[in-house]
PDB file of C-alpha atoms in Angstrom:
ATOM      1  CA  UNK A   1    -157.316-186.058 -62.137  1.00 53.00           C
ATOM      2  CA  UNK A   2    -155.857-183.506 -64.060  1.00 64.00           C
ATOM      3  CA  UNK A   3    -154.858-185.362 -67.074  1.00 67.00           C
ATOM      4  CA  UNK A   4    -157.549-188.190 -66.717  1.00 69.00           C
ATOM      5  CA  UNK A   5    -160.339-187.118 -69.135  1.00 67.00           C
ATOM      6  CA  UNK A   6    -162.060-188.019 -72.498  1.00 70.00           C
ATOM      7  CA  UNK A   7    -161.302-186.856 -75.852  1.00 68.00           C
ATOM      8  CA  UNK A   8    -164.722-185.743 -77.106  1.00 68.00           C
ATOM      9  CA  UNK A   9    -164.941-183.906 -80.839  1.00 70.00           C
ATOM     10  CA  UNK A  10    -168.864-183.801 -80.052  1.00 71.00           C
ATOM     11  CA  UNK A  11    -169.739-180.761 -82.358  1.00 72.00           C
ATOM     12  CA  UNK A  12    -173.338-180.628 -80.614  1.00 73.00           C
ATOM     13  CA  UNK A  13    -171.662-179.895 -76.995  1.00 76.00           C
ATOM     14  CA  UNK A  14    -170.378-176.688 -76.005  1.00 77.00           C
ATOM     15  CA  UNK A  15    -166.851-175.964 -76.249  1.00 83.00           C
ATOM     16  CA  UNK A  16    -166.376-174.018 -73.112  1.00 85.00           C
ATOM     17  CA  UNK A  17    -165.817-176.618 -71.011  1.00 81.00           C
ATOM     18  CA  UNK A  18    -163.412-178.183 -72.377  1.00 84.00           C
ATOM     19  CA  UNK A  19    -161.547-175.141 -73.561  1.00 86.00           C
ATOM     20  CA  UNK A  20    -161.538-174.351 -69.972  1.00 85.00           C
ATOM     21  CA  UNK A  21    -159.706-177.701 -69.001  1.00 85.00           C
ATOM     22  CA  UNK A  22    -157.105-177.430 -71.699  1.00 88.00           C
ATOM     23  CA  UNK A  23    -156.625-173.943 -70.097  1.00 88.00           C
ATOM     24  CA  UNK A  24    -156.311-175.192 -66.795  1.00 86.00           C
ATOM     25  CA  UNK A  25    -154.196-178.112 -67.992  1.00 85.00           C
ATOM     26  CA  UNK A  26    -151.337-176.041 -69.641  1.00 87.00           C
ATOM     27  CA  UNK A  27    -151.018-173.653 -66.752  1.00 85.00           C
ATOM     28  CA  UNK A  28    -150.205-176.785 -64.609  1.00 82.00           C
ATOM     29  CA  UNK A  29    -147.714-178.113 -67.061  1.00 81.00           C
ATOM     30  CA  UNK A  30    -146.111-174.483 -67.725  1.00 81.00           C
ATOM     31  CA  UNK A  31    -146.271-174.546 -63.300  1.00 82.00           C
ATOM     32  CA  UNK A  32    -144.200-178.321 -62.870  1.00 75.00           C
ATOM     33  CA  UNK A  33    -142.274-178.070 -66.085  1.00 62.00           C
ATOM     34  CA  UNK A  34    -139.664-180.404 -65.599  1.00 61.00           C
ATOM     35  CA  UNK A  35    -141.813-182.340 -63.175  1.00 66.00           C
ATOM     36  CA  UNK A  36    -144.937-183.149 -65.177  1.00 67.00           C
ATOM     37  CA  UNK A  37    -144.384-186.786 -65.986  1.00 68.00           C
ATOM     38  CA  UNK A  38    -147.409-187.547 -68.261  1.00 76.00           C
ATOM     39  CA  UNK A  39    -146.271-187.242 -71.552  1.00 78.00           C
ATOM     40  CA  UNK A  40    -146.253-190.139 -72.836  1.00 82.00           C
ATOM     41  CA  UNK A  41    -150.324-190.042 -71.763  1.00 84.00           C
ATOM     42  CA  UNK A  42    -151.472-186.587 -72.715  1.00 87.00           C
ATOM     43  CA  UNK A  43    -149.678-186.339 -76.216  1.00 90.00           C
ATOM     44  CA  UNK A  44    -151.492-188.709 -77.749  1.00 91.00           C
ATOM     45  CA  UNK A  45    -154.945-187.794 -76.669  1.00 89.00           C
ATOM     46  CA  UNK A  46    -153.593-184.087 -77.848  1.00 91.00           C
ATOM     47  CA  UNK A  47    -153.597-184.960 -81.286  1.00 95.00           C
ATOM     48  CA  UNK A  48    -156.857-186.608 -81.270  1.00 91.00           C
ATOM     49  CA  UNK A  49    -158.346-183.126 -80.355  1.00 92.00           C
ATOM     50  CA  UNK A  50    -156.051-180.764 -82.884  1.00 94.00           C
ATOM     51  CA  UNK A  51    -158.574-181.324 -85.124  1.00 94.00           C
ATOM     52  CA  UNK A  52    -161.758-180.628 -83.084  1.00 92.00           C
ATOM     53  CA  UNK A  53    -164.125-178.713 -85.210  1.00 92.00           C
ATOM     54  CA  UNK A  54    -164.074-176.254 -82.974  1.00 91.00           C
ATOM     55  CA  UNK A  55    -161.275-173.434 -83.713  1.00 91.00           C
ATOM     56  CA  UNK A  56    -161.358-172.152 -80.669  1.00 91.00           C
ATOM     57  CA  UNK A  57    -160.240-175.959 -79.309  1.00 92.00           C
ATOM     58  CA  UNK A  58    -157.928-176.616 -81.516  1.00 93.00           C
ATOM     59  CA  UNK A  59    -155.687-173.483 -80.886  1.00 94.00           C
ATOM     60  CA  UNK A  60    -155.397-174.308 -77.007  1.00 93.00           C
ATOM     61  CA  UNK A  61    -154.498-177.942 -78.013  1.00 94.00           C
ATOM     62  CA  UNK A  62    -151.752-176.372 -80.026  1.00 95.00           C
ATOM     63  CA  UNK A  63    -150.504-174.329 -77.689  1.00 94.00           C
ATOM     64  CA  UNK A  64    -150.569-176.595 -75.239  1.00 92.00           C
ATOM     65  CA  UNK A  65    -148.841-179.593 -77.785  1.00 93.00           C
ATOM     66  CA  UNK A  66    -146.039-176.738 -78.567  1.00 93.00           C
ATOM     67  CA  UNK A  67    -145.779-176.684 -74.351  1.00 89.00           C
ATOM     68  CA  UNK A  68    -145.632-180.154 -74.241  1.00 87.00           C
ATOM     69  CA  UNK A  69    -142.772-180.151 -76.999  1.00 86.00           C
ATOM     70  CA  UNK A  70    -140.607-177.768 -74.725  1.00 82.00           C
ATOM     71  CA  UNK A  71    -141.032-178.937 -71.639  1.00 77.00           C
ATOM     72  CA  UNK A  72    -140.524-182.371 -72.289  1.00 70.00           C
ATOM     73  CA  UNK A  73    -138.321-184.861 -70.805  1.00 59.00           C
ATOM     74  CA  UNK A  74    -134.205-184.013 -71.989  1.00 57.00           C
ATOM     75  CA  UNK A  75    -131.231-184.309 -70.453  1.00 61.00           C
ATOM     76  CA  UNK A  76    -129.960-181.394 -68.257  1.00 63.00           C
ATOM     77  CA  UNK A  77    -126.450-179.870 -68.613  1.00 67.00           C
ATOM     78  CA  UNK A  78    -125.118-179.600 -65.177  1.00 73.00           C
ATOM     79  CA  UNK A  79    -122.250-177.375 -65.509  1.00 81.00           C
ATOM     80  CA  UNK A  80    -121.176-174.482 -67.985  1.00 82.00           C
ATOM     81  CA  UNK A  81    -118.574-176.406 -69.115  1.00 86.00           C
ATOM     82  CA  UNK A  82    -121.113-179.538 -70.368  1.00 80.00           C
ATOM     83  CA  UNK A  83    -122.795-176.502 -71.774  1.00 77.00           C
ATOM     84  CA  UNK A  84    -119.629-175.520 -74.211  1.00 80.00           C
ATOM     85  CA  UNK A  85    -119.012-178.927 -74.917  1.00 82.00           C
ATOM     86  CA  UNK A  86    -122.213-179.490 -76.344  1.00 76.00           C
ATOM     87  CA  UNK A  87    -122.646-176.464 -78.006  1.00 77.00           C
ATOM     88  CA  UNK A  88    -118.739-177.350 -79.814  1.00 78.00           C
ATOM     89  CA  UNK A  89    -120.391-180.423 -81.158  1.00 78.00           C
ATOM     90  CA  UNK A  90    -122.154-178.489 -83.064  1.00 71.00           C
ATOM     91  CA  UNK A  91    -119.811-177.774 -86.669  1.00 69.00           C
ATOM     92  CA  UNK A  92    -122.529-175.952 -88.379  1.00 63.00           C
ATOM     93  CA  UNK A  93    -121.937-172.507 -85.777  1.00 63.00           C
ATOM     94  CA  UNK A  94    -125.255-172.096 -84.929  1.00 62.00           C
ATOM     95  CA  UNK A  95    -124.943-172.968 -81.559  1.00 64.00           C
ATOM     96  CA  UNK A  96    -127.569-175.623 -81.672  1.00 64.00           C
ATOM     97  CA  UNK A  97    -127.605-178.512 -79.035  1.00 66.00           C
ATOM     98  CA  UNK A  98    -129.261-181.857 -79.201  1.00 65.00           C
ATOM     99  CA  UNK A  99    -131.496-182.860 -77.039  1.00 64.00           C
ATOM    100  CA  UNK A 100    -133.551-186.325 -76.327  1.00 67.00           C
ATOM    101  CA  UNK A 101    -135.782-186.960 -79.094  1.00 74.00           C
ATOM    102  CA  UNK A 102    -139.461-186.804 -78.075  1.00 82.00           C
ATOM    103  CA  UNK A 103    -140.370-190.087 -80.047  1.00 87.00           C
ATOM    104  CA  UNK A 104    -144.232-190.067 -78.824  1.00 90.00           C
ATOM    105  CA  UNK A 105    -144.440-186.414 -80.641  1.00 92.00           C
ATOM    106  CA  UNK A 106    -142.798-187.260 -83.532  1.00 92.00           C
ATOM    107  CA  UNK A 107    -144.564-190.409 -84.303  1.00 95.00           C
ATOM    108  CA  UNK A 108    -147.915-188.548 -83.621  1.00 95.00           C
ATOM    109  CA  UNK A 109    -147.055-185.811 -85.483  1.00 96.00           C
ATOM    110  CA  UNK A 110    -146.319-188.088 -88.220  1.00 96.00           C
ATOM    111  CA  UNK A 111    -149.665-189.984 -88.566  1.00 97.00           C
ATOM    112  CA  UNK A 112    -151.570-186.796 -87.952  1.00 97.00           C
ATOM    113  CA  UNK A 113    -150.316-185.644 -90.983  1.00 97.00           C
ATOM    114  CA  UNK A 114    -150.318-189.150 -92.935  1.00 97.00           C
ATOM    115  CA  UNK A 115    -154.106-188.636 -91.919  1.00 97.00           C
ATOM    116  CA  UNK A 116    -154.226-184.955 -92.642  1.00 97.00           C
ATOM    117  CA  UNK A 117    -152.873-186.500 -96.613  1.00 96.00           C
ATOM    118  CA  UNK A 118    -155.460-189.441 -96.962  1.00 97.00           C
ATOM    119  CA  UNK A 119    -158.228-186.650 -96.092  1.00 97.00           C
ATOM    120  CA  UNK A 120    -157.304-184.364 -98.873  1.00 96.00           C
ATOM    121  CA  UNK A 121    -158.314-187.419-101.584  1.00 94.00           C
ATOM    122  CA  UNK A 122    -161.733-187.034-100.398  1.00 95.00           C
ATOM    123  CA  UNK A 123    -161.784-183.086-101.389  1.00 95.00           C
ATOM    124  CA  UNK A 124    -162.212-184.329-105.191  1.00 92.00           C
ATOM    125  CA  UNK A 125    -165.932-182.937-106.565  1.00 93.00           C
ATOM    126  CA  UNK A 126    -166.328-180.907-103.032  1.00 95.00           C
ATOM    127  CA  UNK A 127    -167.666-177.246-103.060  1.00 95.00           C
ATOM    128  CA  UNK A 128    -165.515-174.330-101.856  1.00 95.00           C
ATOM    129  CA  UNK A 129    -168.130-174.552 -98.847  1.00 95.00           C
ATOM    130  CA  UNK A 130    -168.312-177.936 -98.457  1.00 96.00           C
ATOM    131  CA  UNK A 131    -164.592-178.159 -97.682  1.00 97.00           C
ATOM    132  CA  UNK A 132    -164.443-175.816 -95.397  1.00 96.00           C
ATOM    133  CA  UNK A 133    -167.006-177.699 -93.584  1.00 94.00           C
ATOM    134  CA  UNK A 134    -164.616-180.874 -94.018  1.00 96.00           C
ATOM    135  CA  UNK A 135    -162.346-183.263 -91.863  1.00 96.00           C
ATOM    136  CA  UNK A 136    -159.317-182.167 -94.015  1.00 97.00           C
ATOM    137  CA  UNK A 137    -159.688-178.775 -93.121  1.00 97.00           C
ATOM    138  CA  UNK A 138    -160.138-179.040 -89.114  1.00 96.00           C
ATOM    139  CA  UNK A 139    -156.585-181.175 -89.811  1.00 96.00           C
ATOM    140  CA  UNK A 140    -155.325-177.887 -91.723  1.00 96.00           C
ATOM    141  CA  UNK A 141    -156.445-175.417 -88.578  1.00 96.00           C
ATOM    142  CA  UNK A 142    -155.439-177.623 -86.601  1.00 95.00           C
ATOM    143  CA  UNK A 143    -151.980-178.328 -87.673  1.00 96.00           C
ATOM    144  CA  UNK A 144    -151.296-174.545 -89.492  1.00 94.00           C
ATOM    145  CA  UNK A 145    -151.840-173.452 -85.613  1.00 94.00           C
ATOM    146  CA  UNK A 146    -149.002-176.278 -83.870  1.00 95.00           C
ATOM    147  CA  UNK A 147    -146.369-175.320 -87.203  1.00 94.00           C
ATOM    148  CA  UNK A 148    -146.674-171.843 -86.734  1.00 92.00           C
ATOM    149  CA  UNK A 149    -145.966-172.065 -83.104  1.00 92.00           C
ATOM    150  CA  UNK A 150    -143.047-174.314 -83.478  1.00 91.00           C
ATOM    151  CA  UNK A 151    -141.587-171.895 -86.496  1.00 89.00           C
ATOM    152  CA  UNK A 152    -141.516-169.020 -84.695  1.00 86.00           C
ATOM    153  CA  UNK A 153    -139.158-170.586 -82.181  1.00 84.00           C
ATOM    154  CA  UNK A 154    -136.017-172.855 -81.685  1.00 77.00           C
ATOM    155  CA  UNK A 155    -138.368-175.948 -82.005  1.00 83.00           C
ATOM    156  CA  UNK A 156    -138.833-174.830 -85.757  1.00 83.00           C
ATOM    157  CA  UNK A 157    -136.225-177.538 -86.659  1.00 79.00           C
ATOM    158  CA  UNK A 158    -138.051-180.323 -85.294  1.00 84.00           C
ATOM    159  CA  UNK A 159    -140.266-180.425 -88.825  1.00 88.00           C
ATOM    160  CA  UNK A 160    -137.514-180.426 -90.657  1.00 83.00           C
ATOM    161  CA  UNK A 161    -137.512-184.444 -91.085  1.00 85.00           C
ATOM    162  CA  UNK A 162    -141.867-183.781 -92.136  1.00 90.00           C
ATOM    163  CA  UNK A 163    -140.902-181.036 -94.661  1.00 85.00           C
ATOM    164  CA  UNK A 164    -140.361-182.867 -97.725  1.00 82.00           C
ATOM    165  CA  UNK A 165    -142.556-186.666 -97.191  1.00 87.00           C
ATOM    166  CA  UNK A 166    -145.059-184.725 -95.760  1.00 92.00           C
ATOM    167  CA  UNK A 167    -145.549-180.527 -95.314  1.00 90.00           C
ATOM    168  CA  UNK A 168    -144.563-179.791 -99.048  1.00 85.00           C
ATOM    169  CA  UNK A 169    -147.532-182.415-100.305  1.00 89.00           C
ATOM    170  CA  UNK A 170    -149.853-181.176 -97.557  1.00 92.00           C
ATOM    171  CA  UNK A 171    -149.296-177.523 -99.383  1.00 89.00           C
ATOM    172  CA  UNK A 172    -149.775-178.254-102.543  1.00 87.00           C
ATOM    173  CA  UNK A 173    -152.960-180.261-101.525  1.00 92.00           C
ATOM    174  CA  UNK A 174    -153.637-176.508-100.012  1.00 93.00           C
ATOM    175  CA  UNK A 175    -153.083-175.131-103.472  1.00 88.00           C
ATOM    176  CA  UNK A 176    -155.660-177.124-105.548  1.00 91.00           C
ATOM    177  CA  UNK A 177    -158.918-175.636-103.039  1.00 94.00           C
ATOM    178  CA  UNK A 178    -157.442-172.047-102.605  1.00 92.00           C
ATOM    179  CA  UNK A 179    -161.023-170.485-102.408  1.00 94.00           C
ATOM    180  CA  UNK A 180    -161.780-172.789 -99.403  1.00 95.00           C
ATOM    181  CA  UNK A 181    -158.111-171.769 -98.108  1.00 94.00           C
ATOM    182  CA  UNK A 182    -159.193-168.109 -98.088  1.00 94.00           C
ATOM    183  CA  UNK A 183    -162.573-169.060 -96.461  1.00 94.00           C
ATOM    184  CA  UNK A 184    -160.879-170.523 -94.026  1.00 93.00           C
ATOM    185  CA  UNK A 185    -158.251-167.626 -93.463  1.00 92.00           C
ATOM    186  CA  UNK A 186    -155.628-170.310 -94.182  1.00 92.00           C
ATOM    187  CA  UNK A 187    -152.422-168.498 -95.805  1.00 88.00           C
ATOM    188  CA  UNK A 188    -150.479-170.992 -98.004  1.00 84.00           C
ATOM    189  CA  UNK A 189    -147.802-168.655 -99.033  1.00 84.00           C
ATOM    190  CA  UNK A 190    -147.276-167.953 -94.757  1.00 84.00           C
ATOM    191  CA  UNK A 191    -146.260-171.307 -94.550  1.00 81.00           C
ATOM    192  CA  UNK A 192    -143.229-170.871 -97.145  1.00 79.00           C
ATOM    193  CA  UNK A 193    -142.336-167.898 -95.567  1.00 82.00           C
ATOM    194  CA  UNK A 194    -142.213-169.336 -91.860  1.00 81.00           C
ATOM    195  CA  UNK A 195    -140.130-172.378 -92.870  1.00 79.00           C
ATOM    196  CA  UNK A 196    -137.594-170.144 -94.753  1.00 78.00           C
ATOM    197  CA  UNK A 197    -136.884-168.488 -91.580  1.00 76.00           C
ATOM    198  CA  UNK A 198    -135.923-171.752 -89.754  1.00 76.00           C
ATOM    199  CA  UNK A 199    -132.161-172.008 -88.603  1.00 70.00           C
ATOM    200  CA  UNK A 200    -131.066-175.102 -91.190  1.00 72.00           C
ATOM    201  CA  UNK A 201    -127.942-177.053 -90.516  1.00 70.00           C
ATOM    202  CA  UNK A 202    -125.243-177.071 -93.440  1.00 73.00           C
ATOM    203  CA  UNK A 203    -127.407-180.906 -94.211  1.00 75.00           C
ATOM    204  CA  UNK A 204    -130.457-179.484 -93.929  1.00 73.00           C
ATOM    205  CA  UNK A 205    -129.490-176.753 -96.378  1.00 77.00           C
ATOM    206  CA  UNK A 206    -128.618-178.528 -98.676  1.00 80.00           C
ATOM    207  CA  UNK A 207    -131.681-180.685 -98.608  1.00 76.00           C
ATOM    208  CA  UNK A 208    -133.705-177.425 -99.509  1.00 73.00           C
ATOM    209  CA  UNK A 209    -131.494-176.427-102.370  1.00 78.00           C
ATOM    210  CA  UNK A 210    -131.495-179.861-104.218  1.00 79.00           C
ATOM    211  CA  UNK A 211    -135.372-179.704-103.814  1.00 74.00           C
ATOM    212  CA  UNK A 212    -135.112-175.998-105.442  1.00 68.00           C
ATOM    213  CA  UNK A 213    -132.877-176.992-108.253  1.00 76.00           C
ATOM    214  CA  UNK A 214    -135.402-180.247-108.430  1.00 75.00           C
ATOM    215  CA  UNK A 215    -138.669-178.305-108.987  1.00 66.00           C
ATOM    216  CA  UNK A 216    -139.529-179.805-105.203  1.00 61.00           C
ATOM    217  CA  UNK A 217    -138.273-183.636-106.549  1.00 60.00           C
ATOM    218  CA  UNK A 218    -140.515-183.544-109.432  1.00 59.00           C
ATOM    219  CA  UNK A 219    -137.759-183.460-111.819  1.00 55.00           C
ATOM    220  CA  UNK A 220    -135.931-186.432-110.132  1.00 50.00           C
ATOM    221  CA  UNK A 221    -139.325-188.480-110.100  1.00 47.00           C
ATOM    222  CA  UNK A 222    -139.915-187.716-113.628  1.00 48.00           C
ATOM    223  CA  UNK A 223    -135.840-189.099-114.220  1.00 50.00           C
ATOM    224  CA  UNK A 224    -136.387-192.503-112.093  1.00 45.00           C
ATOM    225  CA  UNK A 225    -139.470-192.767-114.125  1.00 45.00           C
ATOM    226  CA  UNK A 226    -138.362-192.345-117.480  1.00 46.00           C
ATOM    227  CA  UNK A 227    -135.091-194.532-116.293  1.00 52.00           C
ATOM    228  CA  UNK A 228    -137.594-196.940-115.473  1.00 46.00           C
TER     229      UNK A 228
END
């Protein structure tokens, strides 16, 4: 009953109510934790409201996507000796253990921002106000609200794999309507700031550093074309 609702983005209806379920909704999950067994259910019909054009929406779906992302199904360690073990695996010293991919998550996190990407074409001849106003930015709230959650906690390193295919074209899509950013209260320099704060593996480092040295993979595209 809890879980069994409809995803309604309905504008012309007042938020409240829902609001009020998605309350009500992530105080059970944060309550059974490692007994709530609808994942697989609710995540999907989360995404399909993080960009309800309501901000007020939006921000509990985030929360409660970020809850849904930390509670969800991994395996346990049963003894403090599993514990070390895992944590040993780790050769990077950052004490970081791997846990059971959330595959539902990641794949919806992926086409909400594949989405979030194919909106941004239509921003092309749009006012400042107009934009605001727009699909594309309800994605932005929407998804500025879920990454900044993530970022500033462990769970930060779960974009990592979205950063450069994704999150790095998303921002520069940010950059071309800046006055509708600040209309919006949308900081596009935050997000550099919040992903240079996320604990990278020696890999992931060095990822970051060839896009650096690469002008963000500009330079290399630019080489495969002229090699082309």
């Amino acid at each position: 009953l809890i879980c069994d609702f409809e995803v309604d983005t309905d504008v012309k209806k007042s938020p409240f109510a829902l609001t009020c379920r998605l309350s009500f909704l992530r105080n059970y999950l944060r309550t059974t934790t490692n007994r709530f067994h609808k994942f697989d259910e609710i995540i999907p019909k989360m995404f399909k409201l993080l960009a309800h054009p309501y901000e007020i929406v939006s921000k509990e779906v985030a929360i409660l996507l970020f809850d849904l992302l930390l509670y969800g199904p991994t395996d346990s360690l049963q003894t403090f000796d599993q514990f070390l073990s895992e944590i040993e695996k780790d050769k990077s010293g950052l004490g970081n253990i791997k846990h059971k991919e959330n595959k539902i998550f990641k794949e919806s996190l992926k086409s909400f921002m594949i989405n979030t990407l194919e909106l941004s074409k239509e921003n092309k001849g749009k006012t400042a106000q107009e934009i605001v106003n727009s699909e594309f930015m309800f994605h932005i709230k929407g998804l500025s609200s879920l990454m900044y959650k993530m970022l500033k906690s462990s769970l930060g390193t779960e974009l990592v794999d979205y950063l450069v295919p994704y999150i790095l074209p998303i921002i520069f899509e940010l950059d071309k309507v800046k006055d509708a950013c600040q209309l919006s209260d949308i900081a596009v320099d935050g997000f550099f700031i919040a992903f240079a704060s996320v604990r990278y593996d020696t890999n992931e480092t060095q990822k970051i550093i060839d896009l650096l040295e690469s002008n963000m993979g500009s330079e290399r595209s630019e080489e495969r074309r002229v090699g082309k």
